[in-house]
Structures are given as C-alpha cells and as structure tokens.
Amino acid sequence: MDEDGRGQPVTVARHRLARPAPWLAPRLLGAVLVSLVDGVEVAVRLTEVEAYSGIGDAASHAFRGRTARNTVMFGPPGHLYVYFTYGMHWCANVVCGPDGRAEAVLLRAGEVVRGLDAARVRRPTARTTAELARGPARLAMALGITSRQYGVDLCSDQSPVQLERLARYRAADVAAGPRVGITVAADRLWRFWLVAEPSVSSFRPGSRRVRTSTRHTGTS
DNA sequence: AGGACGATTAACT
DNA sequence: GTTAATCGTCCTC
C-alpha cells in the first residue's frame, strides 16, 4: 500500500475525479489501481484507458438512461463500475464526473507492479508478464474484479480496490485514438495510452455484425 | 416472453 | 486472417 510520510495510506481524493471522462482519462494513465480482493494484493499501473461521456455519447452504457446495471455511473465519482460482457468477461471502469452525470473511464490495460505471482495464478493463459493485464477483461481478471466489486469506493483506504498515485506525463508520452470494439461514435478519439508500453493492447476497429433479424429495416 | 447483441478473449487456419 | 464460447441486459413484440 502506498503511504505518505506519516504512514497513512494514500488514495486519490474524490474531487480530483469529478471531471469529464475525456478530460480525466489521459490523466489516469500511470495511476495505480490496487486490489486486495481475496486477501491477495495485486496492483497495476494503468497504461491504456477509454473515456465514456455522460452527455450525448451513444457508445456509453448510460446513453439510454439509468438502469439496474449502470446505476453506479449516475452516482458520485470515485466508485467502480463493473459490467459483464460476452457471457464470460468482467470489465472495470472508474466512475468520474460530477454526481449525476454518468461519466466513466474504462480501464483497458495496465502493467502489474505488485502481486505478480497472484496475477499469474488468475491469468493462467498469459504467456508473458505484459499479457497479464493487457485488455480490459484481462486487467479485471488479474485484479480479481467481478460483480462483487461493483460500486466499491476507490477513494477509501478501507476498500478492496483502491486508486492511488495520479501521475503526470508529457504530451509526447500519451497517444490518443478511436475507442476499441464500438460501432457508434467511433470518430471520437477517446482511447488514450502510454506510448512504448508493452502492456498496451493492439488496436482493433469495431465491426458490426451482419443483421440477422427478419424484420424489415428499410433497405432491400 | 423472446431474441439480438455485446466497451472480449483464446484458439484456431 | 477467422470463429466459438457464453449469458446478462435491453429492446421489441
């Protein structure tokens, strides 16, 4: 656990996260997410993130309003939004923005900086250290994050998942590009990553499935 | 009540 | 490069 000069644990102050996701996301790069899930400490230094806006972002899970799944996004910043996808994977977001705005930053990749052995146990298919948390579902798996961590307070030193140490990088060290795997609002360059980091996932553009419905949709 | 889809990954050719 | 796995969520009927 990170500590200051008096031995107190240090988590990121909540007000620092009360910012729009596209502004905050690149500033989360280099921050350390610490998991104490199941009594094991694993920490990752964030190397790749994506912003999801609470205003007019059709790619956001909050775009169509509040539901049971996205409720935590509409609350105060500094909490963990966890969602289940493709029938098998968990992914983790830092809720940000002012209370009520439903902003979030998807944690896409990180470098495991503590708990390497535990991360290797949770990620048995990883063939290299860089692969342990390269990809949003892999990052969540390395940290042991599932629905049980939905909504946990990342700003409390009592939490099983905590956010520590916001970093600052020169503009030349941060790159931006289209978000991965989405099919709408793909023109927004809201994926951010640290250049020359082996844990950053390779870019895969979103591809829409061929519509299989028999319902007539307008084109012949 | 039913079905399409997905902020992915791993294992293929 | 392709595709299967697998099920919660949300939209439509």
Short mmCIF file of C-alpha atoms (C1' of nucleotides) in Angstrom, two decimals:
data_model
loop_
_atom_site.label_atom_id
_atom_site.label_comp_id
_atom_site.label_asym_id
_atom_site.label_seq_id
_atom_site.Cartn_x
_atom_site.Cartn_y
_atom_site.Cartn_z
CA MET A 1 0.00 0.00 0.00
CA ASP A 2 1.23 3.46 -0.88
CA GLU A 3 1.96 5.60 2.16
CA ASP A 4 2.81 9.19 2.94
CA GLY A 5 5.43 10.37 5.44
CA ARG A 6 3.24 9.57 8.45
CA GLY A 7 2.44 6.06 7.37
CA GLN A 8 -1.10 6.83 6.15
CA PRO A 9 -2.43 5.06 3.08
CA VAL A 10 -2.88 7.36 0.10
CA THR A 11 -5.83 7.15 -2.23
CA VAL A 12 -6.84 9.66 -4.87
CA ALA A 13 -9.08 12.43 -3.49
CA ARG A 14 -12.61 12.12 -4.81
CA HIS A 15 -12.85 15.72 -6.01
CA ARG A 16 -9.98 15.08 -8.41
CA LEU A 17 -12.21 12.57 -10.21
CA ALA A 18 -15.20 14.91 -10.51
CA ARG A 19 -14.23 15.77 -14.07
CA PRO A 20 -15.50 14.83 -17.51
CA ALA A 21 -14.21 11.45 -18.64
CA PRO A 22 -12.49 12.71 -21.82
CA TRP A 23 -10.52 15.19 -19.69
CA LEU A 24 -9.73 12.80 -16.88
CA ALA A 25 -8.99 9.64 -18.84
CA PRO A 26 -5.50 10.58 -20.11
CA ARG A 27 -4.69 11.85 -16.61
CA LEU A 28 -5.40 8.42 -15.15
CA LEU A 29 -2.55 6.96 -17.16
CA GLY A 30 0.21 5.91 -14.79
CA ALA A 31 -2.11 5.83 -11.80
CA VAL A 32 -2.01 2.66 -9.71
CA LEU A 33 -5.08 0.53 -9.07
CA VAL A 34 -4.61 -1.69 -6.04
CA SER A 35 -6.72 -4.77 -5.43
CA LEU A 36 -6.90 -6.57 -2.10
CA VAL A 37 -9.60 -8.95 -3.27
CA ASP A 38 -9.49 -12.38 -1.60
CA GLY A 39 -6.77 -11.18 0.74
CA VAL A 40 -4.21 -11.00 -2.05
CA GLU A 41 -2.59 -7.78 -3.17
CA VAL A 42 -2.26 -7.16 -6.89
CA ALA A 43 -1.58 -3.68 -8.28
CA VAL A 44 -1.49 -2.41 -11.85
CA ARG A 45 -0.13 0.82 -13.25
CA LEU A 46 -2.66 1.97 -15.86
CA THR A 47 -1.31 2.19 -19.39
CA GLU A 48 -4.46 2.30 -21.53
CA VAL A 49 -7.92 3.76 -20.86
CA GLU A 50 -11.06 4.89 -22.67
CA ALA A 51 -13.46 7.73 -21.86
CA TYR A 52 -17.24 7.32 -21.91
CA SER A 53 -19.15 10.56 -21.61
CA GLY A 54 -22.39 11.10 -19.73
CA ILE A 55 -23.57 13.60 -22.32
CA GLY A 56 -24.55 12.51 -25.80
CA ASP A 57 -22.18 9.55 -26.06
CA ALA A 58 -24.08 6.82 -27.88
CA ALA A 59 -21.36 4.28 -27.06
CA SER A 60 -21.85 4.66 -23.31
CA HIS A 61 -23.78 2.13 -21.27
CA ALA A 62 -25.52 5.14 -19.70
CA PHE A 63 -26.66 6.64 -23.01
CA ARG A 64 -30.25 5.42 -22.73
CA GLY A 65 -30.65 6.46 -19.12
CA ARG A 66 -30.40 4.84 -15.75
CA THR A 67 -30.87 1.06 -15.44
CA ALA A 68 -30.07 -1.52 -12.78
CA ARG A 69 -26.70 -2.22 -14.43
CA ASN A 70 -25.45 1.35 -14.80
CA THR A 71 -26.82 2.85 -11.58
CA VAL A 72 -23.38 3.43 -10.04
CA MET A 73 -22.39 5.57 -13.02
CA PHE A 74 -25.07 8.07 -12.04
CA GLY A 75 -23.74 8.41 -8.52
CA PRO A 76 -20.73 10.29 -7.12
CA PRO A 77 -17.28 9.85 -8.70
CA GLY A 78 -14.59 7.54 -7.40
CA HIS A 79 -16.57 4.31 -7.47
CA LEU A 80 -16.04 1.18 -9.54
CA TYR A 81 -18.44 0.38 -12.38
CA VAL A 82 -18.14 -3.32 -13.27
CA TYR A 83 -20.01 -4.91 -16.15
CA PHE A 84 -20.27 -8.42 -17.58
CA THR A 85 -19.88 -8.93 -21.31
CA TYR A 86 -19.81 -11.65 -23.96
CA GLY A 87 -21.25 -14.06 -21.44
CA MET A 88 -17.94 -14.55 -19.67
CA HIS A 89 -15.85 -11.43 -19.05
CA TRP A 90 -15.84 -8.68 -16.45
CA CYS A 91 -14.58 -5.17 -17.20
CA ALA A 92 -13.89 -2.31 -14.78
CA ASN A 93 -14.43 1.45 -15.02
CA VAL A 94 -13.64 4.39 -12.76
CA VAL A 95 -16.82 6.45 -12.34
CA CYS A 96 -15.99 10.13 -12.72
CA GLY A 97 -17.67 13.45 -13.43
CA PRO A 98 -19.94 15.31 -11.03
CA ASP A 99 -22.63 13.38 -9.16
CA GLY A 100 -25.44 12.51 -11.55
CA ARG A 101 -23.53 12.84 -14.82
CA ALA A 102 -22.74 9.15 -15.58
CA GLU A 103 -19.17 9.61 -16.78
CA ALA A 104 -16.77 6.68 -16.67
CA VAL A 105 -13.28 5.62 -17.74
CA LEU A 106 -12.83 2.04 -18.92
CA LEU A 107 -9.57 0.52 -17.68
CA ARG A 108 -8.21 -1.21 -20.77
CA ALA A 109 -4.71 -2.25 -19.77
CA GLY A 110 -2.03 -1.96 -17.15
CA GLU A 111 1.36 -3.14 -16.02
CA VAL A 112 1.29 -5.42 -13.00
CA VAL A 113 3.55 -3.71 -10.47
CA ARG A 114 2.76 -5.76 -7.35
CA GLY A 115 1.45 -9.27 -6.83
CA LEU A 116 2.93 -10.82 -9.96
CA ASP A 117 2.58 -14.35 -8.65
CA ALA A 118 -1.10 -13.91 -7.76
CA ALA A 119 -1.75 -12.29 -11.13
CA ARG A 120 -0.18 -15.26 -12.89
CA VAL A 121 -2.46 -17.63 -10.99
CA ARG A 122 -5.54 -15.62 -12.02
CA ARG A 123 -4.34 -15.32 -15.63
CA PRO A 124 -3.04 -18.79 -16.43
CA THR A 125 -3.18 -18.27 -20.19
CA ALA A 126 -0.88 -15.24 -20.10
CA ARG A 127 2.38 -16.20 -21.76
CA THR A 128 4.27 -13.04 -20.83
CA THR A 129 4.21 -10.55 -17.98
CA ALA A 130 2.91 -7.88 -20.35
CA GLU A 131 -0.09 -10.06 -21.19
CA LEU A 132 -1.24 -10.32 -17.58
CA ALA A 133 -3.36 -7.16 -17.76
CA ARG A 134 -3.35 -6.30 -21.47
CA GLY A 135 -7.02 -5.90 -22.35
CA PRO A 136 -9.94 -4.79 -20.15
CA ALA A 137 -11.18 -8.26 -19.22
CA ARG A 138 -7.65 -9.47 -18.58
CA LEU A 139 -6.98 -6.48 -16.32
CA ALA A 140 -10.13 -7.19 -14.32
CA MET A 141 -9.21 -10.87 -14.08
CA ALA A 142 -5.66 -10.14 -12.91
CA LEU A 143 -7.13 -7.99 -10.12
CA GLY A 144 -9.87 -10.49 -9.24
CA ILE A 145 -12.58 -7.97 -10.09
CA THR A 146 -16.11 -9.33 -10.63
CA SER A 147 -19.64 -8.18 -9.80
CA ARG A 148 -18.70 -8.49 -6.14
CA GLN A 149 -16.66 -5.30 -6.54
CA TYR A 150 -19.49 -3.40 -8.26
CA GLY A 151 -19.69 0.08 -6.78
CA VAL A 152 -16.76 -0.12 -4.38
CA ASP A 153 -15.29 3.21 -3.30
CA LEU A 154 -11.88 3.64 -4.91
CA CYS A 155 -11.09 6.63 -2.71
CA SER A 156 -11.32 4.82 0.63
CA ASP A 157 -8.32 3.14 2.19
CA GLN A 158 -10.78 0.59 3.61
CA SER A 159 -11.84 -0.62 0.16
CA PRO A 160 -10.87 -3.89 -1.53
CA VAL A 161 -9.99 -1.87 -4.64
CA GLN A 162 -8.25 1.49 -4.36
CA LEU A 163 -6.92 4.11 -6.75
CA GLU A 164 -3.53 5.60 -5.87
CA ARG A 165 -0.95 7.98 -7.23
CA LEU A 166 -2.22 10.07 -10.12
CA ALA A 167 0.75 10.68 -12.39
CA ARG A 168 1.66 13.35 -14.90
CA TYR A 169 3.11 12.65 -18.30
CA ARG A 170 4.39 14.85 -21.09
CA ALA A 171 2.07 15.12 -24.06
CA ALA A 172 4.61 13.27 -26.17
CA ASP A 173 4.24 10.21 -23.95
CA VAL A 174 0.45 9.96 -24.37
CA ALA A 175 -1.30 8.88 -27.57
CA ALA A 176 -4.99 9.05 -28.47
CA GLY A 177 -7.11 7.14 -30.95
CA PRO A 178 -10.57 5.72 -31.57
CA ARG A 179 -12.16 3.57 -28.89
CA VAL A 180 -11.88 -0.16 -29.41
CA GLY A 181 -14.71 -2.50 -30.25
CA ILE A 182 -17.51 0.02 -30.54
CA THR A 183 -19.62 0.72 -33.59
CA VAL A 184 -21.08 4.13 -32.80
CA ALA A 185 -19.34 7.44 -32.06
CA ALA A 186 -16.19 5.82 -33.43
CA ASP A 187 -14.92 9.21 -34.56
CA ARG A 188 -14.21 10.35 -31.01
CA LEU A 189 -10.54 9.87 -30.14
CA TRP A 190 -11.23 8.86 -26.56
CA ARG A 191 -8.86 5.95 -26.19
CA PHE A 192 -5.63 7.03 -24.52
CA TRP A 193 -2.46 5.08 -23.92
CA LEU A 194 1.16 5.48 -22.87
CA VAL A 195 3.40 5.09 -25.89
CA ALA A 196 6.01 2.33 -25.94
CA GLU A 197 4.29 0.35 -23.18
CA PRO A 198 4.28 -3.41 -23.81
CA SER A 199 1.05 -3.83 -21.86
CA VAL A 200 -0.98 -1.66 -24.26
CA SER A 201 -3.39 -3.65 -26.40
CA SER A 202 -3.15 -3.52 -30.14
CA PHE A 203 -5.85 -1.56 -31.94
CA ARG A 204 -8.87 -3.43 -33.26
CA PRO A 205 -11.54 -1.38 -35.00
CA GLY A 206 -15.14 -2.06 -34.15
CA SER A 207 -17.05 -4.22 -36.61
CA ARG A 208 -20.80 -4.50 -36.75
CA ARG A 209 -22.36 -7.91 -37.08
CA VAL A 210 -24.48 -8.55 -40.12
CA ARG A 211 -28.07 -8.07 -39.07
CA THR A 212 -29.77 -11.43 -38.89
CA SER A 213 -33.25 -10.25 -37.97
CA THR A 214 -36.00 -10.90 -40.50
CA ARG A 215 -37.62 -7.64 -39.55
CA HIS A 216 -37.69 -5.17 -42.42
CA THR A 217 -35.38 -2.26 -41.68
CA GLY A 218 -35.80 -0.06 -44.74
CA THR A 219 -33.20 -1.20 -47.21
CA SER A 220 -33.89 -4.01 -49.61
"C1'" DA B 1 -41.79 -13.91 -23.32
"C1'" DG B 2 -38.38 -13.97 -26.88
"C1'" DG B 3 -34.26 -12.80 -29.15
"C1'" DA B 4 -30.25 -9.86 -30.71
"C1'" DC B 5 -26.28 -8.06 -29.19
"C1'" DG B 6 -22.08 -7.16 -26.83
"C1'" DA B 7 -16.62 -1.37 -24.14
"C1'" DT B 8 -13.63 -9.67 -25.20
"C1'" DT B 9 -10.58 -13.44 -25.28
"C1'" DA B 10 -8.42 -17.61 -26.79
"C1'" DA B 11 -7.71 -20.80 -30.12
"C1'" DC B 12 -7.79 -21.79 -34.35
"C1'" DT B 13 -6.22 -21.64 -40.11
"C1'" DG C 1 -6.75 -13.68 -41.11
"C1'" DT C 2 -11.46 -16.40 -38.69
"C1'" DT C 3 -14.56 -18.17 -35.23
"C1'" DA C 4 -16.59 -20.26 -30.97
"C1'" DA C 5 -17.60 -19.60 -26.32
"C1'" DT C 6 -21.50 -17.98 -23.33
"C1'" DC C 7 -25.19 -15.23 -20.71
"C1'" DG C 8 -26.78 -10.70 -18.75
"C1'" DT C 9 -29.01 -6.84 -20.47
"C1'" DC C 10 -32.14 -4.40 -23.02
"C1'" DC C 11 -35.22 -3.77 -26.78
"C1'" DT C 12 -39.17 -5.48 -29.23
"C1'" DC C 13 -43.31 -7.83 -29.66
#
